[in-house]
């Protein structure tokens, strides 16, 4: 049976939800699943915007068959060639052999790399920036969005209904529970954390390119945002565009403190908990504590994109940084985390060294500084050190308030 919804009188969501996949890109846990969105425009000509992941083949083609209702498919617009969206191109051509593929020159390069398809030139349309394609009443305009999130990415603006098909931009993790519009759910409660985790980990590295796309989008009159993952936006678009603007400028969403600790036997953890208690007692409300060993790094990255201040606490290991903490710092660098204030708590039973090493990795992050002095422990934070921990807390708090 088909599982489609109209997003306007003549445009349908024909995507699929995946609640079986454990790891998106075989890296990121998706406990709430993920949607692979595809859209079908029915006009004098019919046009499908993107396909879905290979595992969604059966429901996807049921949806297309239902919406086409015996009509032929004229165009496939390929906005993005990552396999979570392109995997069914070859199957689509087998089922609709007359379809014309629309993409840019890099799209076709990647089609050749991924598939053994030999389409006649008459079934290919290579588009460039601001090229257009008429479907009848609907007119598609194409805008290149390189590195949001791959080099071939483009977005498609439909002029008559003012819809931006935005590829990975404005996507989120999380399957759509029948409610395909953001205004049908409590987005802040149910999806914002997954949206940020998706953004920070998938597109986070490419802030400058997202900013370039936001500039292009600002010149368009957009009434609806249709991403390749997560809900469609038809109300309050500025709210979510604002989030993307903040994230892509690497500005924190909230002034507050996230404490990320690694602890072998609970002593560093104890110091981190004591600090959290002190900060909460002093009125810091945007406050979170994570165990780096038991929290997936994608969640930690998401929280690092959210908070203005990050306290890292870790033991020394092999004369350097405890491995899970080193991995987190490596990801922060890879994803371009910038503009944050850090504070450090280190531990080491005979030669605490990890603070110095963490500091040097933080100095490699753009516009990130470390609040001095760090809080250094030998084995455990004894009650006799409460004065020093209080001073450390005061320095963090003063920086948040500033
Ligand atoms: Fe959802 Fe970059 O693919």
mmCIF file of C-alpha atoms and ligand atoms in Angstrom:
data_model
loop_
_atom_site.group_PDB
_atom_site.id
_atom_site.type_symbol
_atom_site.label_atom_id
_atom_site.label_comp_id
_atom_site.label_asym_id
_atom_site.label_seq_id
_atom_site.Cartn_x
_atom_site.Cartn_y
_atom_site.Cartn_z
ATOM 1 C CA UNK A 1 0.000 0.000 0.000
ATOM 2 C CA UNK A 2 1.213 3.524 -0.778
ATOM 3 C CA UNK A 3 2.351 5.832 2.041
ATOM 4 C CA UNK A 4 2.299 9.264 0.481
ATOM 5 C CA UNK A 5 1.046 12.682 1.462
ATOM 6 C CA UNK A 6 0.245 15.747 -0.581
ATOM 7 C CA UNK A 7 2.377 18.720 0.288
ATOM 8 C CA UNK A 8 0.408 20.895 -2.149
ATOM 9 C CA UNK A 9 -2.418 20.119 -4.604
ATOM 10 C CA UNK A 10 -0.020 18.696 -7.164
ATOM 11 C CA UNK A 11 3.149 17.842 -5.239
ATOM 12 C CA UNK A 12 3.479 14.669 -3.181
ATOM 13 C CA UNK A 13 5.877 13.400 -0.577
ATOM 14 C CA UNK A 14 6.830 9.943 -1.862
ATOM 15 C CA UNK A 15 9.730 9.170 0.482
ATOM 16 C CA UNK A 16 10.206 6.367 2.983
ATOM 17 C CA UNK A 17 10.903 6.056 6.703
ATOM 18 C CA UNK A 18 13.622 3.776 8.001
ATOM 19 C CA UNK A 19 13.353 2.564 11.606
ATOM 20 C CA UNK A 20 15.451 -0.554 11.039
ATOM 21 C CA UNK A 21 18.829 0.974 10.287
ATOM 22 C CA UNK A 22 21.060 1.136 13.356
ATOM 23 C CA UNK A 23 23.820 3.345 12.029
ATOM 24 C CA UNK A 24 23.354 6.117 9.468
ATOM 25 C CA UNK A 25 26.393 6.147 7.144
ATOM 26 C CA UNK A 26 27.390 3.133 9.265
ATOM 27 C CA UNK A 27 28.615 5.591 11.919
ATOM 28 C CA UNK A 28 25.756 7.488 13.543
ATOM 29 C CA UNK A 29 23.180 5.793 15.794
ATOM 30 C CA UNK A 30 19.629 6.744 14.783
ATOM 31 C CA UNK A 31 17.400 5.516 17.613
ATOM 32 C CA UNK A 32 14.506 7.546 16.225
ATOM 33 C CA UNK A 33 15.090 6.353 12.661
ATOM 34 C CA UNK A 34 15.461 8.558 9.619
ATOM 35 C CA UNK A 35 13.338 9.570 6.658
ATOM 36 C CA UNK A 36 14.547 9.641 3.075
ATOM 37 C CA UNK A 37 12.354 12.238 1.444
ATOM 38 C CA UNK A 38 11.517 12.310 -2.245
ATOM 39 C CA UNK A 39 8.924 14.507 -3.927
ATOM 40 C CA UNK A 40 6.838 14.029 -7.056
ATOM 41 C CA UNK A 41 5.399 16.943 -9.028
ATOM 42 C CA UNK A 42 2.439 16.177 -11.279
ATOM 43 C CA UNK A 43 1.866 18.746 -14.003
ATOM 44 C CA UNK A 44 1.806 18.587 -17.815
ATOM 45 C CA UNK A 45 5.123 16.849 -17.205
ATOM 46 C CA UNK A 46 5.898 14.754 -14.147
ATOM 47 C CA UNK A 47 9.094 15.190 -12.165
ATOM 48 C CA UNK A 48 10.523 13.202 -9.289
ATOM 49 C CA UNK A 49 12.969 14.994 -7.010
ATOM 50 C CA UNK A 50 15.545 12.451 -5.833
ATOM 51 C CA UNK A 51 15.159 8.778 -4.960
ATOM 52 C CA UNK A 52 15.725 7.047 -1.602
ATOM 53 C CA UNK A 53 18.121 4.653 0.110
ATOM 54 C CA UNK A 54 18.450 1.159 -1.354
ATOM 55 C CA UNK A 55 16.537 -0.425 1.527
ATOM 56 C CA UNK A 56 13.495 1.723 0.767
ATOM 57 C CA UNK A 57 13.089 0.412 -2.756
ATOM 58 C CA UNK A 58 9.762 -1.409 -2.378
ATOM 59 C CA UNK A 59 7.668 1.260 -0.574
ATOM 60 C CA UNK A 60 9.291 3.992 -2.652
ATOM 61 C CA UNK A 61 8.231 2.488 -5.978
ATOM 62 C CA UNK A 62 4.755 1.752 -4.613
ATOM 63 C CA UNK A 63 4.442 5.437 -3.764
ATOM 64 C CA UNK A 64 5.574 6.543 -7.204
ATOM 65 C CA UNK A 65 3.297 4.094 -8.993
ATOM 66 C CA UNK A 66 0.339 5.281 -6.924
ATOM 67 C CA UNK A 67 0.912 8.988 -7.554
ATOM 68 C CA UNK A 68 1.691 8.587 -11.259
ATOM 69 C CA UNK A 69 -1.461 6.478 -11.621
ATOM 70 C CA UNK A 70 -0.462 5.149 -15.038
ATOM 71 C CA UNK A 71 1.271 8.309 -16.257
ATOM 72 C CA UNK A 72 4.857 8.186 -17.412
ATOM 73 C CA UNK A 73 7.661 9.749 -15.415
ATOM 74 C CA UNK A 74 9.235 12.546 -17.454
ATOM 75 C CA UNK A 75 12.069 13.780 -15.239
ATOM 76 C CA UNK A 76 14.216 12.717 -12.326
ATOM 77 C CA UNK A 77 15.892 15.718 -10.711
ATOM 78 C CA UNK A 78 19.019 14.580 -8.860
ATOM 79 C CA UNK A 79 19.831 17.107 -6.171
ATOM 80 C CA UNK A 80 22.285 14.883 -4.310
ATOM 81 C CA UNK A 81 24.263 11.755 -5.183
ATOM 82 C CA UNK A 82 24.959 10.314 -1.719
ATOM 83 C CA UNK A 83 23.519 6.789 -1.870
ATOM 84 C CA UNK A 84 20.891 7.457 0.802
ATOM 85 C CA UNK A 85 19.206 9.446 -1.994
ATOM 86 C CA UNK A 86 20.568 8.127 -5.256
ATOM 87 C CA UNK A 87 20.575 4.374 -4.645
ATOM 88 C CA UNK A 88 17.431 3.784 -6.679
ATOM 89 C CA UNK A 89 18.391 5.684 -9.842
ATOM 90 C CA UNK A 90 19.284 2.522 -11.723
ATOM 91 C CA UNK A 91 16.068 0.784 -10.597
ATOM 92 C CA UNK A 92 14.065 3.851 -11.587
ATOM 93 C CA UNK A 93 15.492 3.834 -15.097
ATOM 94 C CA UNK A 94 14.620 0.155 -15.444
ATOM 95 C CA UNK A 95 10.997 0.854 -14.461
ATOM 96 C CA UNK A 96 10.661 4.156 -16.327
ATOM 97 C CA UNK A 97 13.060 3.786 -19.263
ATOM 98 C CA UNK A 98 11.952 7.033 -20.911
ATOM 99 C CA UNK A 99 12.809 9.199 -17.906
ATOM 100 C CA UNK A 100 15.181 12.116 -18.483
ATOM 101 C CA UNK A 101 17.764 12.672 -15.745
ATOM 102 C CA UNK A 102 18.425 16.253 -14.683
ATOM 103 C CA UNK A 103 21.623 17.090 -12.818
ATOM 104 C CA UNK A 104 24.783 19.148 -13.078
ATOM 105 C CA UNK A 105 28.048 17.990 -14.633
ATOM 106 C CA UNK A 106 29.316 16.600 -11.292
ATOM 107 C CA UNK A 107 26.046 14.715 -10.821
ATOM 108 C CA UNK A 108 26.590 12.855 -14.073
ATOM 109 C CA UNK A 109 30.222 12.140 -13.178
ATOM 110 C CA UNK A 110 29.031 10.503 -9.978
ATOM 111 C CA UNK A 111 26.247 8.601 -11.726
ATOM 112 C CA UNK A 112 28.971 7.075 -13.913
ATOM 113 C CA UNK A 113 31.063 6.274 -10.832
ATOM 114 C CA UNK A 114 28.239 4.580 -8.934
ATOM 115 C CA UNK A 115 26.292 2.857 -11.688
ATOM 116 C CA UNK A 116 26.623 1.057 -15.004
ATOM 117 C CA UNK A 117 23.987 3.055 -16.803
ATOM 118 C CA UNK A 118 24.272 4.049 -20.428
ATOM 119 C CA UNK A 119 21.620 6.651 -21.041
ATOM 120 C CA UNK A 120 21.381 8.318 -24.453
ATOM 121 C CA UNK A 121 22.358 12.001 -24.390
ATOM 122 C CA UNK A 122 18.739 12.866 -25.219
ATOM 123 C CA UNK A 123 17.782 11.563 -21.757
ATOM 124 C CA UNK A 124 20.217 13.782 -19.904
ATOM 125 C CA UNK A 125 19.851 17.441 -19.082
ATOM 126 C CA UNK A 126 22.969 19.038 -17.623
ATOM 127 C CA UNK A 127 22.061 22.169 -15.719
ATOM 128 C CA UNK A 128 24.111 25.060 -14.413
ATOM 129 C CA UNK A 129 23.418 27.785 -11.876
ATOM 130 C CA UNK A 130 19.990 29.399 -12.442
ATOM 131 C CA UNK A 131 19.041 27.162 -15.365
ATOM 132 C CA UNK A 132 15.349 26.358 -15.433
ATOM 133 C CA UNK A 133 12.985 23.615 -16.546
ATOM 134 C CA UNK A 134 9.268 24.040 -17.179
ATOM 135 C CA UNK A 135 6.843 21.277 -16.250
ATOM 136 C CA UNK A 136 3.773 23.282 -17.324
ATOM 137 C CA UNK A 137 2.437 25.398 -14.480
ATOM 138 C CA UNK A 138 5.472 24.535 -12.380
ATOM 139 C CA UNK A 139 8.890 25.897 -13.192
ATOM 140 C CA UNK A 140 12.067 24.594 -11.628
ATOM 141 C CA UNK A 141 15.146 26.754 -11.109
ATOM 142 C CA UNK A 142 18.428 25.136 -10.168
ATOM 143 C CA UNK A 143 21.011 26.546 -7.772
ATOM 144 C CA UNK A 144 24.331 24.916 -7.045
ATOM 145 C CA UNK A 145 25.125 24.201 -3.367
ATOM 146 C CA UNK A 146 28.565 22.575 -3.493
ATOM 147 C CA UNK A 147 29.681 20.842 -0.268
ATOM 148 C CA UNK A 148 26.260 21.012 1.361
ATOM 149 C CA UNK A 149 27.168 18.193 1.756
ATOM 150 C CA UNK A 150 28.959 16.803 -1.315
ATOM 151 C CA UNK A 151 30.444 18.721 -4.264
ATOM 152 C CA UNK A 152 27.621 17.936 -6.704
ATOM 153 C CA UNK A 153 24.783 19.094 -4.435
ATOM 154 C CA UNK A 154 22.258 21.460 -5.935
ATOM 155 C CA UNK A 155 18.901 22.715 -4.720
ATOM 156 C CA UNK A 156 15.760 23.200 -6.787
ATOM 157 C CA UNK A 157 13.381 26.132 -6.419
ATOM 158 C CA UNK A 158 9.853 25.740 -7.742
ATOM 159 C CA UNK A 159 8.682 29.195 -8.748
ATOM 160 C CA UNK A 160 4.865 28.925 -8.880
ATOM 161 C CA UNK A 161 4.460 27.499 -5.362
ATOM 162 C CA UNK A 162 7.671 29.038 -3.967
ATOM 163 C CA UNK A 163 9.111 25.780 -2.705
ATOM 164 C CA UNK A 164 12.799 25.129 -2.095
ATOM 165 C CA UNK A 165 13.809 21.482 -2.443
ATOM 166 C CA UNK A 166 16.874 21.918 -0.314
ATOM 167 C CA UNK A 167 18.742 18.570 -0.527
ATOM 168 C CA UNK A 168 20.531 17.768 2.776
ATOM 169 C CA UNK A 169 20.173 21.363 3.972
ATOM 170 C CA UNK A 170 17.488 21.721 6.655
ATOM 171 C CA UNK A 171 17.463 17.944 7.164
ATOM 172 C CA UNK A 172 17.150 16.141 10.479
ATOM 173 C CA UNK A 173 17.553 12.640 11.841
ATOM 174 C CA UNK A 174 14.314 11.025 12.983
ATOM 175 C CA UNK A 175 11.635 9.160 11.056
ATOM 176 C CA UNK A 176 8.418 11.008 10.237
ATOM 177 C CA UNK A 177 5.587 9.508 12.259
ATOM 178 C CA UNK A 178 2.970 10.319 9.634
ATOM 179 C CA UNK A 179 3.418 13.989 10.498
ATOM 180 C CA UNK A 180 5.501 15.190 7.612
ATOM 181 C CA UNK A 181 5.162 18.914 8.371
ATOM 182 C CA UNK A 182 7.184 20.504 11.170
ATOM 183 C CA UNK A 183 4.068 22.375 12.298
ATOM 184 C CA UNK A 184 2.299 19.070 12.988
ATOM 185 C CA UNK A 185 4.708 18.224 15.802
ATOM 186 C CA UNK A 186 6.386 19.820 18.781
ATOM 187 C CA UNK A 187 9.615 20.274 16.848
ATOM 188 C CA UNK A 188 11.607 21.779 19.723
ATOM 189 C CA UNK A 189 10.670 18.944 22.030
ATOM 190 C CA UNK A 190 10.756 16.055 19.583
ATOM 191 C CA UNK A 191 13.240 16.866 16.838
ATOM 192 C CA UNK A 192 15.493 19.844 17.517
ATOM 193 C CA UNK A 193 18.214 17.771 19.201
ATOM 194 C CA UNK A 194 18.210 15.310 16.313
ATOM 195 C CA UNK A 195 18.234 18.183 13.805
ATOM 196 C CA UNK A 196 21.292 19.662 15.463
ATOM 197 C CA UNK A 197 22.990 16.270 15.707
ATOM 198 C CA UNK A 198 22.331 15.719 12.000
ATOM 199 C CA UNK A 199 23.590 19.176 11.072
ATOM 200 C CA UNK A 200 26.701 19.202 13.264
ATOM 201 C CA UNK A 201 27.888 15.737 12.280
ATOM 202 C CA UNK A 202 26.887 15.559 8.623
ATOM 203 C CA UNK A 203 27.211 19.138 7.386
ATOM 204 C CA UNK A 204 29.029 20.763 10.322
ATOM 205 C CA UNK A 205 32.380 20.942 8.573
ATOM 206 C CA UNK A 206 30.913 23.018 5.753
ATOM 207 C CA UNK A 207 29.706 26.151 7.556
ATOM 208 C CA UNK A 208 31.033 28.528 4.882
ATOM 209 C CA UNK A 209 29.227 26.599 2.154
ATOM 210 C CA UNK A 210 25.984 26.562 4.161
ATOM 211 C CA UNK A 211 26.321 30.325 4.604
ATOM 212 C CA UNK A 212 26.714 30.675 0.826
ATOM 213 C CA UNK A 213 23.511 28.667 0.311
ATOM 214 C CA UNK A 214 21.653 30.734 2.922
ATOM 215 C CA UNK A 215 22.631 33.869 0.988
ATOM 216 C CA UNK A 216 21.207 32.402 -2.225
ATOM 217 C CA UNK A 217 18.060 31.332 -0.388
ATOM 218 C CA UNK A 218 17.624 34.806 1.102
ATOM 219 C CA UNK A 219 17.162 36.175 -2.414
ATOM 220 C CA UNK A 220 14.244 33.785 -3.049
ATOM 221 C CA UNK A 221 10.678 34.084 -1.821
ATOM 222 C CA UNK A 222 10.395 30.719 -0.053
ATOM 223 C CA UNK A 223 7.066 29.500 1.331
ATOM 224 C CA UNK A 224 8.044 25.897 1.885
ATOM 225 C CA UNK A 225 11.300 24.075 2.604
ATOM 226 C CA UNK A 226 11.489 20.463 1.457
ATOM 227 C CA UNK A 227 14.664 18.757 2.684
ATOM 228 C CA UNK A 228 15.810 15.220 1.938
ATOM 229 C CA UNK A 229 15.505 14.183 5.601
ATOM 230 C CA UNK A 230 13.014 15.159 8.279
ATOM 231 C CA UNK A 231 9.933 17.329 8.179
ATOM 232 C CA UNK A 232 8.775 19.781 5.539
ATOM 233 C CA UNK A 233 8.618 23.406 6.700
ATOM 234 C CA UNK A 234 5.571 25.448 5.637
ATOM 235 C CA UNK A 235 5.270 27.653 8.745
ATOM 236 C CA UNK A 236 7.781 29.579 10.783
ATOM 237 C CA UNK A 237 10.576 28.953 8.258
ATOM 238 C CA UNK A 238 12.658 31.742 9.760
ATOM 239 C CA UNK A 239 12.958 29.800 13.002
ATOM 240 C CA UNK A 240 14.741 26.876 11.368
ATOM 241 C CA UNK A 241 16.682 29.009 8.890
ATOM 242 C CA UNK A 242 17.866 30.941 11.967
ATOM 243 C CA UNK A 243 19.128 27.722 13.561
ATOM 244 C CA UNK A 244 21.041 26.852 10.381
ATOM 245 C CA UNK A 245 22.469 30.357 10.318
ATOM 246 C CA UNK A 246 23.738 30.049 13.918
ATOM 247 C CA UNK A 247 25.117 26.543 13.448
ATOM 248 C CA UNK A 248 26.875 27.378 10.191
ATOM 249 C CA UNK A 249 28.485 30.447 11.755
ATOM 250 C CA UNK A 250 29.564 28.174 14.633
ATOM 251 C CA UNK A 251 27.799 30.425 17.110
ATOM 252 C CA UNK A 252 26.349 28.742 20.210
ATOM 253 C CA UNK A 253 22.589 28.434 20.584
ATOM 254 C CA UNK A 254 22.629 29.041 24.319
ATOM 255 C CA UNK A 255 24.919 30.598 26.902
ATOM 256 C CA UNK A 256 25.614 27.707 29.232
ATOM 257 C CA UNK A 257 27.947 24.906 30.186
ATOM 258 C CA UNK A 258 28.261 21.374 28.936
ATOM 259 C CA UNK A 259 30.590 19.216 31.003
ATOM 260 C CA UNK A 260 32.054 16.250 29.143
ATOM 261 C CA UNK A 261 34.061 13.948 31.333
ATOM 262 C CA UNK A 262 35.972 10.723 30.842
ATOM 263 C CA UNK A 263 36.715 8.738 33.974
ATOM 264 C CA UNK A 264 38.405 5.370 34.501
ATOM 265 C CA UNK A 265 37.413 4.711 38.117
ATOM 266 C CA UNK A 266 34.996 7.518 38.973
ATOM 267 C CA UNK A 267 37.407 10.076 40.435
ATOM 268 C CA UNK A 268 37.369 12.491 37.495
ATOM 269 C CA UNK A 269 33.612 11.887 37.235
ATOM 270 C CA UNK A 270 33.239 12.899 40.871
ATOM 271 C CA UNK A 271 35.006 16.213 40.248
ATOM 272 C CA UNK A 272 32.840 16.850 37.165
ATOM 273 C CA UNK A 273 29.672 16.170 39.174
ATOM 274 C CA UNK A 274 30.820 18.455 41.978
ATOM 275 C CA UNK A 275 31.415 21.241 39.456
ATOM 276 C CA UNK A 276 27.962 20.720 37.924
ATOM 277 C CA UNK A 277 26.344 20.951 41.385
ATOM 278 C CA UNK A 278 28.166 24.206 42.102
ATOM 279 C CA UNK A 279 27.213 25.749 38.762
ATOM 280 C CA UNK A 280 23.563 24.744 39.172
ATOM 281 C CA UNK A 281 23.515 26.126 42.707
ATOM 282 C CA UNK A 282 24.799 29.402 41.297
ATOM 283 C CA UNK A 283 21.934 29.636 38.823
ATOM 284 C CA UNK A 284 23.447 28.266 35.609
ATOM 285 C CA UNK A 285 20.350 26.670 34.068
ATOM 286 C CA UNK A 286 21.671 25.692 30.637
ATOM 287 C CA UNK A 287 23.802 22.899 31.997
ATOM 288 C CA UNK A 288 24.463 19.324 30.892
ATOM 289 C CA UNK A 289 26.874 16.561 31.913
ATOM 290 C CA UNK A 290 27.994 13.661 29.702
ATOM 291 C CA UNK A 291 30.218 10.658 30.159
ATOM 292 C CA UNK A 292 32.372 10.656 27.033
ATOM 293 C CA UNK A 293 32.945 6.897 27.315
ATOM 294 C CA UNK A 294 29.234 6.026 27.180
ATOM 295 C CA UNK A 295 27.811 8.802 25.009
ATOM 296 C CA UNK A 296 28.118 8.536 21.251
ATOM 297 C CA UNK A 297 30.500 11.164 19.945
ATOM 298 C CA UNK A 298 27.820 12.477 17.559
ATOM 299 C CA UNK A 299 25.726 13.520 20.583
ATOM 300 C CA UNK A 300 28.713 15.197 22.186
ATOM 301 C CA UNK A 301 29.409 17.102 18.973
ATOM 302 C CA UNK A 302 25.787 18.186 18.814
ATOM 303 C CA UNK A 303 25.966 19.496 22.386
ATOM 304 C CA UNK A 304 29.256 21.242 21.620
ATOM 305 C CA UNK A 305 27.436 23.070 18.800
ATOM 306 C CA UNK A 306 24.705 24.060 21.270
ATOM 307 C CA UNK A 307 26.550 25.406 24.315
ATOM 308 C CA UNK A 308 28.825 28.424 24.633
ATOM 309 C CA UNK A 309 31.101 26.799 27.233
ATOM 310 C CA UNK A 310 32.590 23.330 27.265
ATOM 311 C CA UNK A 311 34.303 21.812 30.293
ATOM 312 C CA UNK A 312 36.450 18.824 29.420
ATOM 313 C CA UNK A 313 37.560 16.536 32.249
ATOM 314 C CA UNK A 314 39.790 13.530 31.650
ATOM 315 C CA UNK A 315 42.500 11.329 33.088
ATOM 316 C CA UNK A 316 45.996 11.069 31.689
ATOM 317 C CA UNK A 317 46.545 7.894 29.677
ATOM 318 C CA UNK A 318 49.792 6.637 28.170
ATOM 319 C CA UNK A 319 51.276 10.012 29.049
ATOM 320 C CA UNK A 320 48.655 11.813 26.973
ATOM 321 C CA UNK A 321 44.909 12.209 26.480
ATOM 322 C CA UNK A 322 42.464 9.457 27.431
ATOM 323 C CA UNK A 323 41.522 7.929 24.042
ATOM 324 C CA UNK A 324 37.776 8.679 23.969
ATOM 325 C CA UNK A 325 38.499 12.309 24.834
ATOM 326 C CA UNK A 326 41.173 12.485 22.130
ATOM 327 C CA UNK A 327 38.614 11.113 19.670
ATOM 328 C CA UNK A 328 36.097 13.789 20.682
ATOM 329 C CA UNK A 329 38.694 16.529 20.191
ATOM 330 C CA UNK A 330 39.602 15.067 16.824
ATOM 331 C CA UNK A 331 35.947 15.250 15.756
ATOM 332 C CA UNK A 332 35.633 18.831 17.015
ATOM 333 C CA UNK A 333 38.535 19.777 14.769
ATOM 334 C CA UNK A 334 37.233 17.781 11.798
ATOM 335 C CA UNK A 335 33.824 19.459 12.105
ATOM 336 C CA UNK A 336 35.315 22.931 12.452
ATOM 337 C CA UNK A 337 33.890 23.705 15.891
ATOM 338 C CA UNK A 338 34.763 27.354 16.542
ATOM 339 C CA UNK A 339 34.000 30.264 18.856
ATOM 340 C CA UNK A 340 33.813 28.341 22.144
ATOM 341 C CA UNK A 341 35.244 28.845 25.614
ATOM 342 C CA UNK A 342 36.722 25.749 27.194
ATOM 343 C CA UNK A 343 37.730 24.929 30.759
ATOM 344 C CA UNK A 344 39.803 21.871 31.643
ATOM 345 C CA UNK A 345 39.927 19.404 34.506
ATOM 346 C CA UNK A 346 42.747 16.906 34.298
ATOM 347 C CA UNK A 347 43.676 13.902 36.371
ATOM 348 C CA UNK A 348 46.836 11.787 36.673
ATOM 349 C CA UNK A 349 48.105 9.685 39.530
ATOM 350 C CA UNK A 350 51.815 10.288 38.978
ATOM 351 C CA UNK A 351 52.218 12.717 36.074
ATOM 352 C CA UNK A 352 49.039 14.577 35.028
ATOM 353 C CA UNK A 353 49.686 15.513 31.394
ATOM 354 C CA UNK A 354 46.377 15.359 29.666
ATOM 355 C CA UNK A 355 45.353 18.983 30.335
ATOM 356 C CA UNK A 356 48.412 20.308 28.520
ATOM 357 C CA UNK A 357 47.737 18.013 25.563
ATOM 358 C CA UNK A 358 44.028 18.879 25.405
ATOM 359 C CA UNK A 359 44.901 22.569 25.545
ATOM 360 C CA UNK A 360 47.187 22.243 22.587
ATOM 361 C CA UNK A 361 44.396 20.540 20.579
ATOM 362 C CA UNK A 362 41.943 23.290 21.541
ATOM 363 C CA UNK A 363 44.415 25.932 20.374
ATOM 364 C CA UNK A 364 44.051 24.348 16.964
ATOM 365 C CA UNK A 365 40.289 25.139 16.925
ATOM 366 C CA UNK A 366 39.300 28.472 15.412
ATOM 367 C CA UNK A 367 38.594 31.221 17.958
ATOM 368 C CA UNK A 368 38.498 28.826 20.908
ATOM 369 C CA UNK A 369 40.166 29.710 24.192
ATOM 370 C CA UNK A 370 40.811 27.958 27.483
ATOM 371 C CA UNK A 371 39.833 29.572 30.762
ATOM 372 C CA UNK A 372 42.852 29.544 33.081
ATOM 373 C CA UNK A 373 43.889 27.969 35.307
ATOM 374 C CA UNK A 374 42.810 24.400 34.671
ATOM 375 C CA UNK A 375 41.789 22.249 37.635
ATOM 376 C CA UNK A 376 44.433 19.570 38.059
ATOM 377 C CA UNK A 377 44.007 16.485 40.255
ATOM 378 C CA UNK A 378 46.367 13.778 41.385
ATOM 379 C CA UNK A 379 44.204 10.645 41.586
ATOM 380 C CA UNK A 380 41.113 12.313 43.097
ATOM 381 C CA UNK A 381 39.592 15.678 43.949
ATOM 382 C CA UNK A 382 39.882 15.731 47.733
ATOM 383 C CA UNK A 383 37.537 17.792 49.885
ATOM 384 C CA UNK A 384 40.586 19.832 50.847
ATOM 385 C CA UNK A 385 40.623 21.166 47.254
ATOM 386 C CA UNK A 386 37.106 22.595 47.474
ATOM 387 C CA UNK A 387 38.468 26.136 47.495
ATOM 388 C CA UNK A 388 40.325 25.611 44.206
ATOM 389 C CA UNK A 389 37.316 23.957 42.622
ATOM 390 C CA UNK A 390 35.185 26.899 43.753
ATOM 391 C CA UNK A 391 37.640 29.310 42.119
ATOM 392 C CA UNK A 392 37.502 27.219 38.935
ATOM 393 C CA UNK A 393 33.691 27.304 39.003
ATOM 394 C CA UNK A 394 33.723 31.085 39.544
ATOM 395 C CA UNK A 395 35.962 31.555 36.502
ATOM 396 C CA UNK A 396 33.646 29.427 34.325
ATOM 397 C CA UNK A 397 30.549 31.186 35.636
ATOM 398 C CA UNK A 398 32.041 34.652 35.090
ATOM 399 C CA UNK A 399 32.855 33.744 31.512
ATOM 400 C CA UNK A 400 29.290 32.474 30.878
ATOM 401 C CA UNK A 401 27.778 35.607 32.372
ATOM 402 C CA UNK A 402 30.105 37.755 30.267
HETATM 403 FE FE1 LIG B 1 21.325 12.545 3.094
HETATM 404 FE FE2 LIG B 1 24.448 13.713 2.094
HETATM 405 O O1 LIG B 1 22.943 12.609 2.146
#
